[in-house]
Each structure stands twice: as C-alpha cells, then as structure tokens.
Amino acid sequence: MTDKYVYAFAEGNKDLKDLLGGKGANLAEMTNLGLPVPPGFTITTEACRAYLRDGRTPESLDAEITEHLAALEQAMGKKLGDPEDPLLVSVRSGAKFSMPGMMETVLNVGLTDASVPGLARQSGNVRFAWDSYRRLIQMFGKTVCDVPGDAFEQALDAAKRVKGAHADVDLDADDLQSLVDAYKRIFKQHTGRDFPQEPREQMELAIRAVFESWNAERAILYRRQERIPGDLGTAVNVVAMVFGNLGDDSGTGVAFTRDPATGETGVYGDYLPNAQGEDVVAGIRNTIPLQDLEGLDPTSFTELMRIMSVLEGHYKDLCDIEFTIERGKLWMLQTRVGKRTAAAAFIIAGQLVDEGVIDSDEALRRVTGAQLMQLMFPTFAKTDAEPLAKGIAASPGAAVGKAVFDSARAAERAANGDKVILVRRETNPDDLPGMIAAVGILTSRGGKTSHAAVVARGMGRTCVCGAESLDVTDDSFKVGTTTVREGDVISIDGTTGKVYLGEIPVEPSPVVQYFEGESAHSVPAPSGVSREDGGLNASGGTARSPLVRAVDRLLRRADERRRLQVWTNADTAADAARARRFGAQGIGLCRTEHMFLGDRRELVEALILASTPDEQEQALAALLPLQRADFAEILQAMSGRPVTIRLIDPPLHEFLPSLEELAVKVATGQASSHDEELLAAVRRTHEQNPMLGLRGVRLGLVIPGLFAMQVRAIAEAAREVKQAGGDPRPEVMVPLVGAVQELEVVRSQALDVIGEVDPGVRIPIGTMIEVPRAALTAGQIAGPAEFFSFGTNDLTQMGWGFSRDDVESAFFGRYLELGIFGVSPFETLDAAGIGRLVRIAVEEGRAARPDLQIGVCGEHGGDPESVHFFHDAGLDYVSCSPFRVPVARLEAGRAALATGGSDTR
C-alpha cells in the first residue's frame, strides 16, 4: 500500500494532530462542523520527516499534490495563477503543538506579473492587487530565499517617506506598483535570480521552505523551551486565499472565547480593517478591540459570536481563533485550544466546572505545577510612583530589570547575571532568544494577540504591549522628555499595563499570602479541615480573589485524588512551620550540617582539631545541647508529623577555612597559632574529590561518637517535646550508605543510644539511597532499613559520573544545544537511567521488606515531571523545599489521574 501524504480538509479531524498537525487537524474539524473554512488540503508530518531525512520529497507526493490542487481549483472555479482570474493560496506550517511564529507562512502564492492585472479586474481594486503582490515577494523572499527582511522594510519605509504616509495603507496603487519593482530588484540582488513567475514552482518552493523551517534555529530554541520533541516534524496547509485587504468592508482578526490573560468571560480579541492576518500577529499596526467590529460589520460580528460559542462548546475549552472578513463574508482560518496565562488557566478550569462543561478531575488535568509556581512569584506593591507610560496588559506579573533593545544583547546580558527587560517596537520570531532571557517584554506596538503577547503568555513572561507613547529606537526609547537607554532600570506591570522608571517594590503574591493564611486572601475551609492540614484557612473568611478561590479549589481536588504524600526539606523550625502552612505532611530531609554553621563552626573546628579521645568527647558534649535544642524546635513545629533527620553528610573540610586563605595568612606572617593548627588540619583532611571521599556514613564510622551524639540529641529532644505535651515523630536517616554492613553498624549503635535515653520510644532508622551500589543492592539494605529516601542529587551525580558544581557551567549548555539533554538531569529526573536505579531499588527493597516506606528528598521531589515519575514508581512521598510544596501537591494529584487534559503547547 502506498503511503498517503496529502489529506483534504474533509478527510481529517481534530484527533489527527500527530499526522496533520494542530492547524490541519482543526481546519478539518471546523470543516466537518460546517463552519466557513476556505477549501484546502494538508501535507502530513510524515512527508516532512521523510523530506528532512532524505533531503527530497517522497516520490508520490508531487502526484498527490497535483490531485488535491485540481480538486481545490474545481471547488473554487479558478486555476492556480491563471492570468485572467488567478487562484491564490497560502502555504502555512502547522505542527502538532502550537509554535507561534517559529515556522514559516507564505501568503498569496500563485501571483505573478501576468496575473496581477487579472486579480485587479476580478477584485475591482487595483491597489489590492499590487498590495497582494508586494506582500508575496516580501514573504517569499524572506521565508523561502533568505532575503534579509530589513531590506524589504527599508524599501517600504522609503516609499512611505516619499509619499508622506504614516502607514502602508496610505500608499496608493501606483506607490505599491513602484514598491513591487523595488522588491523584485532586492530579491534578484540577494538571490541572483528573478522572482519566480511559475505559480506551481512558487508553491513547491514554499512547501519545502516550511518543511525546512522545522529545523530553524528559533524553532529548535522554542521546542527546547517548551519541551516539544524534535522529531515530530510539521505539516503544511495549502489553503485558498481569502482577502482581508480588499477595503474597509474587509479585515482580519484574532479572537478568544475567553480572556487568555485573566480568564474573564466575554468578547475578547483584536481586529484590523483592510489588512491580512500577518499584520495582526506581527503587531505592525495597532489593532482595534474586537467589540468595535459590531459597529463596523454587525452581520459578521453576530456570525463570529455564534461560531465562537460553537467552537468552545465543541472543544470544551478556551479557543483561539483566526478569521478574515472578505467583503462582508466571514471565513475561519484557524482554531486551537488557546494559550493562556497561569492565572487564566486556574480560573477558566473552575469556570468550566461551574458551567457543567467538564468535571473536577478534568479541571485538575488542565492546570500544572509550573503554572502554580508562576502564580507564587511576587507582585508589585502599591506605589505612589507615576507611571512613565501605559500599554496593554498582555501577560501578568511584575518585572524589574535593565532595559535592552536587542535580542542578542538581552541574551548576552542575562547570561552575565543581569535581569533584563526586552524593549522593541514589536517582536518577531527572531527575537525568541532575547524573550527567553528577559524577565519581561515591552513593545510600543501590537495588542494582546500580537507575537510578543502570545509568546510571552506561553512562556509565563510578564509582557506589556502597545505602549504607544514610547518612541523606540535601536538603543533607547523616549516618552516625552524622558529618555531610557540600555542599562537603565525599568519596571513593567503585566497586570495593569503600567511602565515605571526605576525599581518598584514587590510583595508576596495573593496566592502565597493565601498559603500563609493572611485573611485578605482566605477561603472557607471544608468541615474538619484546618489550615495545618494542607494550607487551607479555617477562619471562615470569604475569598476576595477569584484566582485564590480557583487555586484553593483545584488544590483541594488534588489532595483528594493524590496517593503520594508531600513532605518538605526543612532545617529550621521556621521553615518547618511555613511548609506545614503550605500543606506539608512531614519533613523528608532535615540537614543537620546546617546547624553547625555560623557561631557553632568553632565547636566543629574543636572536634576536628581534637588530638585525644577526651578532647573529642568535650567537643561533642558542647555540640549536644545545641543539636538537642534545634531538634526540639523542629519536632514541636511538626508535632504529629514525621521528621526525617539526616545525620551529618558533608566532608569535614567544609567546616574549615579554605586552604588558600590560611596559607596566605601563614605565608605573610599574619597567622595565629590557631590558624596554623587549622592549616595543618585542612591539609590533613584535604581530598582530591571530597564528594566521593570521607563523608556521610563513612564520617560517622571513622570519627567515634559523632553519630552517637546526634542520635542522642534526637532522642532527648523527642523526650523533651513529648513531656511538654507534643507528639514528636523523629526518624534517623543515615546518608551515603553503599553496603548493608555500614548501615548495620550505625543502626546497632543508634539503637543502643536510643535505649539509654528512653527505652519506650521508637525511632525508625533508615537510609538515603544515593550511591548506585545501594540501589543495586537494595534488597540487602532493606533488611536493617525501615525506610528508604532517594537522594537523587547525588544519585544523579554518581550515576552520570558528573560533578554538578563543575559540569553545569562547563558543558551543560552545549549538551542542551546538541539535544543530548532535553533538560538538565539535575532539574528533571533522568527516567531512563537514574530512574531505572530508582525502580530497581523500589522493587527489590519492597520484595525484601513489604512495609518499607520509600520517599525522595532530592530537588527532583518538587519538579512537576519528576513527581509523575515517582508516582508511577510506587514511592510513598516526595519531599521538597517549602515553597514548592503546593506545586508537588498539585502534581501528585494530577499524577493520580488518567491521562487527558488540555495541552495548549
């Protein structure tokens, strides 16, 4: 059977995105719904993959295109490029996941010198015909033949200057005919050939250019940012042109069925009379609100409202729609599940539940931990400062940074540690590196549906668009008499659209205030649930913020559905208390070494310098009450919840001054006798690779009494808290175990100490699994271990053979560029490699001890994607920093649900 590479719109549906791409699948779906879609066909992603693999199109593709083009010509009653009445087509990219502006589109394909007069006669509009031709030469030249876009822009600007025109719509037919001649000269200058006059050649070259744009640098960068697989390829949609630039009764626009920035219901979008679709997305001309279309063309407006309702009801989600009106006739050019801000995602999910469109589980699938994290970022505090300018609030948030006017400079300065705000007249896909690097984006042109707005919302960047009072140049912008140059600090508020000179103070977001229990953002708690039971406020107050109510609602649902418990990493009582307010159900990692810093460092120095058993005992005795007090505070803060305390892990040299610092003192004669003792100790404890040296369990076995002192402090603290009426639940975790014998020795000593302090107390003893050998011998280690906790940071280092402190700056960037990593394995767990070690340890550990409790306490415990892996691997809990506890709760709930949801990529 011959492969089928081309599908008519009527042959597809919205579930064929893998094959037809998102755009093609949704055009097919709208066609099947009976909506007004221009005729056309889709060339599949399989054809793209074959072209990229073989360097040529599949043998049967040309014949299939000819067949479907003939059907399109018959449906339209026109021939492609016919001099008397030309059929023109658009050639558009369309991958499975939306990649706005990252790949190519060419409009008006089929127009030639010979067919411009025919188009003018048939349309009755000579200006329109020449405008369409100059657009084709410009888009085709830039997209297909790599002619610099600036060359065309400069010619257009020159034509406007000669005419004294403010915008391109002010140029008449003669102006545009002269511009076409200029464009053709530019095309030949850069390509060495005349502009193609064969319509079919134009179409075939455009199709190949769209295929090749899948591997364009900006497309690769965007896929990496959005974690879109690189092997999907793009489909190509060939669609009969409909024209929004025929006059004032025509136009083009973008509409959303709800506000993608706030989630509010109502008419929302942008419209541009007498224009083509690229003008709206590029933000070259400022649009008018969609509501104004009702006054300009009430018939088309009413029909558009009907279609928007049909589409949202059909897709059961916010829909993003592109449309064109050609002389009063409405055409639908695209629809997709719309990108939205984090706030809108939560609010819309709740709205759709209330409307009976989806259930609570589907609502939970439609939000993510990454979105919740965005909502926890600070916002601007109230200020009396006068805004420098005001634009359109395109993507919420508070951004403070140095103004930069060039994408490459933004990326360069951000790489050097600067927080930057990218300022442009309007953005285009080539600005993507700077948009990713910037904390915020500010443009003087464009609306909420411009390229800047759409991409910023998708990436969670703060964005203000269309600040018309800004006069932006290549290295500065002016507002009145104020000039802002590169490096000047500005603040932009993506919620209000205000732009400030200088730094505006920030405050915790309403969502964080809600987690903290502040009454202004409180919500009524369900019966029997207190704030301590998961970050819910039991005060009975009324929610003042729709966003807070939406977050609360979906987190509650996640808590109902999740199997994984969520614990926290906390080393102080304050951190423990905050994590508990945020919903933590225990402490999975309390790092005791953090308690030895500051003023206590001298006591550790005394232990290291001890030369006799008596001196060692004295040093340990001095540390004991301090450790006991620390543990008592944390156990009290977490009363009734487990607290896993890791015995000291780092090598001792970390508690001593640096070798270089002490050596300089000695060499310059500034060293005291104590400094000289420390220098000798530093040299004595120096290791070539300390992270693989004397640390963790090895340290406890080599230095007599060290672990025993810590265990005694834990047991005495538990006794103290219990006597005070608390419910302490400490657990002792032994780090860096690689052999069961190591754990057996420490466990035996620890049980002896616990028995001395309080024979009636039970303190579970377990180990971290962070050495690959421990994972591979987990069945043996589970004998003496009552619990496992994966230390995935060290497990990743040792599994990959990486020294994290060295490799992240040395070559990780290059590995990401080459696609060796899709994401850093220290950020998201390497499921295929390190994950395999985790699964082995879980399987063999539980086989040996069925009641073995297993968790993870590495940074991966708060990473959304990793949480799903740990759920699937059968862990009992994840542990993460206090701030990420709500994120882990949400993702643990989502992990428990079957796949589904609304993928807005």
mmCIF file with all atom_site columns, C-alpha atoms in Angstrom, residues 19 33 61 120 124 136 196 301 363 423 452 456 547-548 586 606 627 650 658 691 726 769 784 795 843 860 887:
data_model
loop_
_atom_site.group_PDB
_atom_site.id
_atom_site.type_symbol
_atom_site.label_atom_id
_atom_site.label_alt_id
_atom_site.label_comp_id
_atom_site.label_asym_id
_atom_site.label_entity_id
_atom_site.label_seq_id
_atom_site.pdbx_PDB_ins_code
_atom_site.Cartn_x
_atom_site.Cartn_y
_atom_site.Cartn_z
_atom_site.occupancy
_atom_site.B_iso_or_equiv
_atom_site.pdbx_formal_charge
_atom_site.auth_seq_id
_atom_site.auth_comp_id
_atom_site.auth_asym_id
_atom_site.auth_atom_id
_atom_site.pdbx_PDB_model_num
ATOM 1  C CA . LEU A 1 19  ? -0.373  13.336 11.309  1.00 0.00 ? 19  LEU A CA 1
ATOM 2  C CA . LEU A 1 33  ? -18.677 21.125 11.743  1.00 0.00 ? 33  LEU A CA 1
ATOM 3  C CA . LEU A 1 61  ? 3.973   13.486 -3.013  1.00 0.00 ? 61  LEU A CA 1
ATOM 4  C CA . ALA A 1 120 ? -7.184  43.682 -10.197 1.00 0.00 ? 120 ALA A CA 1
ATOM 5  C CA . GLY A 1 124 ? -12.235 45.675 -8.929  1.00 0.00 ? 124 GLY A CA 1
ATOM 6  C CA . LEU A 1 136 ? 4.079   37.788 -1.671  1.00 0.00 ? 136 LEU A CA 1
ATOM 7  C CA . PRO A 1 196 ? 9.654   33.044 -9.836  1.00 0.00 ? 196 PRO A CA 1
ATOM 8  C CA . PHE A 1 301 ? -19.826 40.117 14.237  1.00 0.00 ? 301 PHE A CA 1
ATOM 9  C CA . ALA A 1 363 ? -10.148 20.708 35.555  1.00 0.00 ? 363 ALA A CA 1
ATOM 10 C CA . VAL A 1 423 ? 12.103  46.614 24.680  1.00 0.00 ? 423 VAL A CA 1
ATOM 11 C CA . ALA A 1 452 ? 5.004   39.350 21.793  1.00 0.00 ? 452 ALA A CA 1
ATOM 12 C CA . ALA A 1 456 ? 5.048   35.774 26.485  1.00 0.00 ? 456 ALA A CA 1
ATOM 13 C CA . LEU A 1 547 ? -7.781  33.440 41.436  1.00 0.00 ? 547 LEU A CA 1
ATOM 14 C CA . VAL A 1 548 ? -7.231  32.397 45.050  1.00 0.00 ? 548 VAL A CA 1
ATOM 15 C CA . GLY A 1 586 ? 6.103   15.752 57.243  1.00 0.00 ? 586 GLY A CA 1
ATOM 16 C CA . ALA A 1 606 ? 37.448  21.930 68.015  1.00 0.00 ? 606 ALA A CA 1
ATOM 17 C CA . GLN A 1 627 ? 21.660  19.997 68.496  1.00 0.00 ? 627 GLN A CA 1
ATOM 18 C CA . PRO A 1 650 ? 29.361  16.681 54.093  1.00 0.00 ? 650 PRO A CA 1
ATOM 19 C CA . SER A 1 658 ? 39.853  27.481 52.854  1.00 0.00 ? 658 SER A CA 1
ATOM 20 C CA . MET A 1 691 ? 32.221  14.406 47.370  1.00 0.00 ? 691 MET A CA 1
ATOM 21 C CA . GLY A 1 726 ? 3.738   17.284 71.927  1.00 0.00 ? 726 GLY A CA 1
ATOM 22 C CA . ILE A 1 769 ? 19.715  5.722  48.530  1.00 0.00 ? 769 ILE A CA 1
ATOM 23 C CA . PRO A 1 784 ? 18.131  -3.243 58.549  1.00 0.00 ? 784 PRO A CA 1
ATOM 24 C CA . LEU A 1 795 ? 22.403  9.598  42.705  1.00 0.00 ? 795 LEU A CA 1
ATOM 25 C CA . GLU A 1 843 ? 11.208  -3.376 43.575  1.00 0.00 ? 843 GLU A CA 1
ATOM 26 C CA . HIS A 1 860 ? 13.518  16.395 41.994  1.00 0.00 ? 860 HIS A CA 1
ATOM 27 C CA . VAL A 1 887 ? 3.382   22.528 43.398  1.00 0.00 ? 887 VAL A CA 1
#
